[in-house]
Amino acid sequence: MAEPIWISEKNVVELMNLPEAIEALEKGLALEANGETQNMVKTHVAWDHNNLHAIGAAYPGEGFVGTKTWAHTSGGACPLLILFDAQTGQLVAIIEAFALGQMRTGGISGVATKWLAPEKADVLALIGTGKQALAQLAAVHAVRPLRQVRVFSPRAESRRAFIEKAGERFDIDLVESTSVEHALEGVPMITTVTRATQAFVHAADVAPGAHINAVGAITGEREELAQDVFARCSRAVVDDPAAAQRLSSEFIQAFGTGNRSGHDWSRVSSLSKVIASGRRREAGDDITVFKAMGMGVSDLALGIELYRRATARGMGQMIPQPQRSMPRLTR
């Protein structure tokens, strides 16, 4: 029985960059569309202002199944992805998943932007400057080379710190916006990556034909997009429809359960089906929205590729295979 390996953050960063992650994600989504991988519905539990999350997927044809779990707390987080052998159930790898998670969250927006944003779009409005924002910028830039990025967050010091950090990495015109309205004015691409609990993107501020990556509101108490955005939405796409139906208050309000006038989840497509159909943005499309909830298929797509690269290069620290012991059944 082969020994499993522990793949550290340092290993992950050495083994994969964001453009490669976008390629791996697109391949994983294509497998999902063909029925060759199965997603585990995301689950979470909340306490105070904290959340414990678990997602997973099965890639039986690739030989792997696995889960990623993390506690998002006010004191921090420690995400881990665990890979098992699909045939034996034995532990294959444990992967530290901070960088993996950033590449997955940014990369899935990159895939959606590739398929749904105007082909010649080169200006992005980035709303939110937290720890995921830089990867979101980089992912859009990987598929739509950017000329300008307008940056907004409520605190001026956060905007300026982000612009300074991004300016060290990208040769892009970075513009500080003092309002959401200024950031959105006339732009063809928008990414929202916030922890907002009240909608701040309104249809009147969104340019005709714009594409929106809505990344931040992944639990029921959070919201970024106003409902009038969906009234203009030509195409609504999500990574994981089941998770959106349970946890996205924006999509639940817009598409309901199908028993109210105008509410119908059949109007919402998965990103994997978009890729399988080959249908990119069409000339008559107005607003397109991509909602990223986070799903196991995406994390496993990166985790499997990282494991293969690590074993090919002899990277990762060997750890013991767990061994069974009989429990003590009496006092």
Coordinates of N, CA, C and O in Angstrom, one line a residue, residues 176-272:
E176 N -8.5 54.3 -8.8 CA -9.2 54.3 -7.5 C -10.6 54.9 -7.7 O -10.7 56.0 -8.2
S177 N -11.7 54.1 -7.4 CA -13.0 54.6 -7.5 C -13.5 54.9 -6.1 O -13.4 54.1 -5.2
T178 N -14.2 56.0 -6.0 CA -14.7 56.4 -4.7 C -16.2 56.0 -4.4 O -16.7 56.3 -3.4
S179 N -16.7 55.4 -5.4 CA -18.1 54.9 -5.3 C -18.3 53.7 -6.2 O -17.6 53.5 -7.2
V180 N -19.3 52.8 -5.9 CA -19.6 51.7 -6.8 C -20.0 52.2 -8.1 O -19.7 51.7 -9.2
E181 N -20.8 53.3 -8.1 CA -21.4 53.8 -9.4 C -20.2 54.3 -10.3 O -20.3 54.0 -11.5
H182 N -19.2 54.9 -9.8 CA -18.1 55.3 -10.6 C -17.3 54.1 -11.1 O -16.9 54.1 -12.3
A183 N -17.2 53.1 -10.3 CA -16.4 51.9 -10.7 C -17.2 51.2 -11.9 O -16.5 50.7 -12.8
L184 N -18.5 51.2 -11.8 CA -19.3 50.4 -12.8 C -19.6 51.2 -14.1 O -19.9 50.5 -15.1
E185 N -19.4 52.5 -14.1 CA -19.9 53.3 -15.2 C -19.2 52.8 -16.5 O -18.0 53.0 -16.8
G186 N -20.0 52.3 -17.4 CA -19.6 51.9 -18.8 C -18.7 50.7 -18.9 O -18.3 50.4 -20.0
V187 N -18.4 50.0 -17.8 CA -17.4 48.9 -17.9 C -18.1 47.6 -18.4 O -19.2 47.4 -18.1
P188 N -17.4 46.8 -19.2 CA -17.9 45.6 -19.8 C -17.8 44.4 -18.9 O -18.4 43.3 -19.1
M189 N -17.0 44.5 -17.8 CA -16.8 43.3 -16.9 C -16.8 43.8 -15.5 O -16.1 44.9 -15.2
I190 N -17.4 43.1 -14.6 CA -17.5 43.4 -13.2 C -17.3 42.2 -12.4 O -17.8 41.1 -12.6
T191 N -16.4 42.3 -11.3 CA -16.3 41.2 -10.3 C -16.5 41.8 -9.0 O -16.0 42.8 -8.6
T192 N -17.5 41.1 -8.2 CA -17.8 41.5 -6.9 C -17.3 40.4 -5.9 O -17.6 39.2 -6.1
V193 N -16.4 40.8 -5.0 CA -15.8 39.8 -4.1 C -15.8 40.4 -2.7 O -14.7 40.9 -2.2
T194 N -17.0 40.5 -2.1 CA -17.1 41.2 -0.8 C -17.8 40.3 0.2 O -18.3 39.2 -0.1
R195 N -18.0 40.8 1.4 CA -18.8 40.1 2.4 C -20.0 41.0 2.8 O -20.5 41.0 3.9
A196 N -20.5 41.7 1.8 CA -21.7 42.5 1.9 C -22.9 41.8 2.3 O -23.2 40.6 1.8
T197 N -23.8 42.4 3.1 CA -25.1 41.8 3.5 C -26.2 42.5 2.9 O -27.4 42.2 3.1
Q198 N -25.9 43.6 2.1 CA -27.0 44.3 1.4 C -26.5 44.6 0.0 O -25.3 44.9 -0.3
A199 N -27.4 44.4 -1.0 CA -27.1 44.5 -2.4 C -26.6 45.9 -2.7 O -27.1 46.9 -2.2
F200 N -25.5 46.0 -3.5 CA -25.0 47.3 -3.9 C -24.8 47.4 -5.4 O -24.4 48.5 -5.9
V201 N -25.0 46.4 -6.2 CA -24.9 46.5 -7.7 C -26.4 46.5 -8.2 O -27.1 45.6 -8.1
H202 N -26.7 47.7 -8.8 CA -28.1 47.9 -9.3 C -28.0 48.0 -10.8 O -27.1 48.5 -11.4
A203 N -29.1 47.5 -11.4 CA -29.1 47.4 -12.9 C -28.9 48.8 -13.6 O -28.2 48.8 -14.6
A204 N -29.4 49.9 -13.0 CA -29.2 51.2 -13.6 C -27.7 51.6 -13.7 O -27.4 52.4 -14.6
D205 N -26.9 51.0 -12.9 CA -25.4 51.3 -13.0 C -24.6 50.4 -13.8 O -23.4 50.5 -14.0
V206 N -25.2 49.3 -14.4 CA -24.5 48.3 -15.2 C -24.7 48.6 -16.6 O -25.8 48.8 -17.1
A207 N -23.6 48.6 -17.3 CA -23.6 48.9 -18.8 C -24.3 47.8 -19.6 O -24.2 46.6 -19.2
P208 N -24.9 48.1 -20.7 CA -25.5 47.1 -21.5 C -24.5 46.1 -22.0 O -23.3 46.5 -22.3
G209 N -24.8 44.8 -21.9 CA -23.9 43.8 -22.4 C -22.8 43.5 -21.4 O -21.8 42.7 -21.8
A210 N -22.8 43.9 -20.2 CA -21.7 43.7 -19.2 C -21.8 42.2 -18.7 O -22.9 41.7 -18.6
H211 N -20.7 41.7 -18.3 CA -20.6 40.4 -17.6 C -20.2 40.6 -16.2 O -19.3 41.4 -15.9
I212 N -20.9 39.9 -15.2 CA -20.7 40.0 -13.8 C -20.2 38.7 -13.2 O -20.9 37.7 -13.4
N213 N -19.1 38.7 -12.6 CA -18.7 37.6 -11.7 C -19.1 37.9 -10.3 O -18.5 38.8 -9.7
A214 N -20.1 37.2 -9.7 CA -20.5 37.5 -8.4 C -20.0 36.4 -7.5 O -20.4 35.3 -7.4
V215 N -18.9 36.8 -6.7 CA -18.1 35.8 -6.0 C -18.3 35.8 -4.5 O -18.2 34.8 -3.8
G216 N -18.7 36.9 -3.9 CA -18.6 37.1 -2.5 C -19.8 36.5 -1.7 O -19.5 35.9 -0.6
A217 N -21.0 36.5 -2.1 CA -22.1 36.1 -1.3 C -22.4 34.6 -1.4 O -23.2 34.2 -2.3
I218 N -21.8 33.8 -0.6 CA -21.9 32.4 -0.7 C -22.6 31.7 0.4 O -22.8 30.5 0.5
T219 N -23.1 32.6 1.3 CA -24.0 32.1 2.4 C -25.3 33.0 2.5 O -25.3 34.1 1.9
G220 N -26.3 32.5 3.1 CA -27.6 33.1 2.9 C -27.8 34.5 3.4 O -28.6 35.2 3.0
E221 N -26.9 34.9 4.4 CA -27.1 36.2 4.9 C -26.4 37.3 4.1 O -26.5 38.5 4.3
R222 N -25.7 36.9 3.0 CA -24.9 37.8 2.2 C -25.6 38.1 0.8 O -26.3 37.2 0.3
E223 N -25.3 39.3 0.3 CA -25.9 39.7 -0.9 C -25.1 40.8 -1.6 O -24.6 41.7 -0.9
E224 N -24.9 40.7 -2.9 CA -24.2 41.7 -3.6 C -25.0 42.3 -4.8 O -24.9 43.5 -5.1
L225 N -25.8 41.5 -5.4 CA -26.6 41.9 -6.6 C -28.0 42.2 -6.3 O -28.7 41.4 -5.7
A226 N -28.5 43.4 -6.7 CA -29.9 43.8 -6.5 C -30.8 43.0 -7.5 O -30.3 42.5 -8.6
Q227 N -32.0 42.8 -7.2 CA -32.9 42.0 -8.0 C -33.2 42.5 -9.4 O -33.4 41.8 -10.3
D228 N -33.1 43.8 -9.6 CA -33.3 44.4 -10.9 C -32.2 44.0 -11.9 O -32.3 44.1 -13.1
V229 N -31.0 43.6 -11.3 CA -30.0 43.0 -12.2 C -30.5 41.8 -12.9 O -30.3 41.6 -14.1
F230 N -31.2 40.9 -12.2 CA -31.7 39.7 -12.8 C -32.8 39.9 -13.8 O -33.0 39.2 -14.7
A231 N -33.5 41.1 -13.6 CA -34.6 41.4 -14.6 C -34.0 41.7 -16.0 O -34.7 41.5 -17.0
R232 N -32.7 42.1 -16.0 CA -32.0 42.4 -17.3 C -31.1 41.3 -17.7 O -30.5 41.3 -18.7
C233 N -31.1 40.2 -16.9 CA -30.1 39.2 -17.1 C -30.5 38.3 -18.3 O -31.5 37.6 -18.3
S234 N -29.6 38.2 -19.3 CA -29.8 37.3 -20.5 C -29.5 35.9 -20.1 O -30.1 35.0 -20.6
R235 N -28.4 35.7 -19.4 CA -27.9 34.4 -19.0 C -27.5 34.4 -17.6 O -26.6 35.2 -17.2
A236 N -28.0 33.5 -16.8 CA -27.6 33.3 -15.4 C -26.9 32.0 -15.3 O -27.5 31.0 -15.6
V237 N -25.7 32.0 -14.8 CA -24.9 30.8 -14.8 C -24.3 30.6 -13.4 O -23.9 31.6 -12.8
V238 N -24.2 29.4 -12.9 CA -23.6 29.1 -11.6 C -22.6 27.9 -11.7 O -22.8 27.1 -12.7
D239 N -21.7 27.8 -10.8 CA -20.9 26.7 -10.8 C -21.6 25.5 -10.3 O -21.6 24.4 -10.8
D240 N -22.4 25.7 -9.2 CA -23.1 24.5 -8.5 C -24.5 24.9 -8.3 O -24.9 25.6 -7.3
P241 N -25.5 24.5 -9.2 CA -26.9 24.9 -9.0 C -27.5 24.5 -7.7 O -28.3 25.3 -7.1
A242 N -27.1 23.3 -7.2 CA -27.7 22.8 -5.9 C -27.3 23.7 -4.8 O -28.2 24.0 -3.9
A243 N -26.1 24.1 -4.7 CA -25.6 25.0 -3.7 C -26.3 26.4 -3.8 O -26.7 27.0 -2.8
A244 N -26.4 26.9 -5.0 CA -27.1 28.2 -5.2 C -28.5 28.2 -4.7 O -29.1 29.1 -4.1
Q245 N -29.2 27.1 -5.0 CA -30.6 26.9 -4.6 C -30.8 26.9 -3.1 O -31.8 27.3 -2.5
R246 N -29.7 26.5 -2.4 CA -29.8 26.4 -0.9 C -29.2 27.6 -0.2 O -29.7 28.1 0.8
L247 N -28.2 28.3 -0.8 CA -27.4 29.2 -0.1 C -27.3 30.6 -0.7 O -26.9 31.5 0.0
S248 N -27.7 30.8 -1.9 CA -27.6 32.1 -2.6 C -28.9 32.9 -2.4 O -29.9 32.6 -3.2
S249 N -29.0 33.8 -1.5 CA -30.2 34.6 -1.3 C -30.5 35.4 -2.6 O -31.7 35.5 -2.9
E250 N -29.5 35.8 -3.3 CA -29.8 36.6 -4.6 C -30.5 35.7 -5.6 O -31.5 36.1 -6.2
F251 N -30.0 34.5 -5.8 CA -30.6 33.6 -6.8 C -31.9 33.0 -6.3 O -32.9 32.8 -7.1
I252 N -32.1 32.8 -5.0 CA -33.3 32.3 -4.5 C -34.4 33.4 -4.7 O -35.6 33.0 -5.1
Q253 N -34.1 34.6 -4.4 CA -35.1 35.7 -4.6 C -35.4 35.8 -6.1 O -36.6 36.0 -6.5
A254 N -34.4 35.7 -7.0 CA -34.7 35.8 -8.4 C -35.4 34.7 -9.1 O -36.2 34.9 -9.9
F255 N -35.0 33.4 -8.7 CA -35.5 32.3 -9.4 C -36.4 31.4 -8.5 O -37.0 30.4 -9.0
G256 N -36.5 31.6 -7.2 CA -37.4 31.0 -6.3 C -37.4 29.5 -6.4 O -36.4 28.8 -6.5
T257 N -38.6 28.9 -6.3 CA -38.8 27.5 -6.4 C -39.6 27.1 -7.6 O -40.0 25.9 -7.7
G258 N -39.9 28.0 -8.5 CA -40.6 27.7 -9.7 C -42.2 27.9 -9.5 O -42.9 27.7 -10.5
N259 N -42.6 28.2 -8.3 CA -44.1 28.3 -8.1 C -44.6 29.7 -8.1 O -45.7 29.9 -7.6
R260 N -43.8 30.7 -8.4 CA -44.2 32.0 -8.5 C -44.0 32.6 -9.9 O -43.1 32.1 -10.6
S261 N -44.8 33.5 -10.3 CA -44.7 34.1 -11.6 C -43.3 34.6 -11.9 O -42.8 35.4 -11.1
G262 N -42.7 34.2 -13.0 CA -41.4 34.7 -13.4 C -40.3 33.9 -12.7 O -39.1 34.2 -13.0
H263 N -40.6 33.0 -11.8 CA -39.5 32.3 -11.0 C -39.4 30.9 -11.6 O -40.3 30.1 -11.6
D264 N -38.1 30.6 -12.1 CA -38.0 29.3 -12.7 C -36.5 29.0 -12.8 O -35.7 29.7 -13.5
W265 N -36.0 28.0 -12.1 CA -34.6 27.6 -12.1 C -34.1 27.0 -13.4 O -32.9 26.9 -13.6
S266 N -35.1 26.7 -14.3 CA -34.6 26.2 -15.6 C -33.9 27.3 -16.4 O -33.3 27.0 -17.4
R267 N -34.1 28.6 -15.9 CA -33.4 29.7 -16.6 C -32.0 29.8 -16.2 O -31.2 30.6 -16.7
V268 N -31.6 29.0 -15.2 CA -30.2 29.0 -14.6 C -29.4 27.8 -15.2 O -29.9 26.7 -15.1
S269 N -28.2 28.1 -15.7 CA -27.4 27.0 -16.3 C -26.2 26.8 -15.4 O -25.7 27.8 -14.8
S270 N -25.6 25.6 -15.4 CA -24.4 25.4 -14.8 C -23.3 25.8 -15.8 O -23.4 25.7 -17.0
L271 N -22.1 26.1 -15.2 CA -21.0 26.5 -16.1 C -20.5 25.3 -16.9 O -20.1 25.5 -18.1
S272 N -20.6 24.1 -16.3 CA -20.2 22.9 -17.1 C -21.0 22.7 -18.3 O -20.5 22.4 -19.4

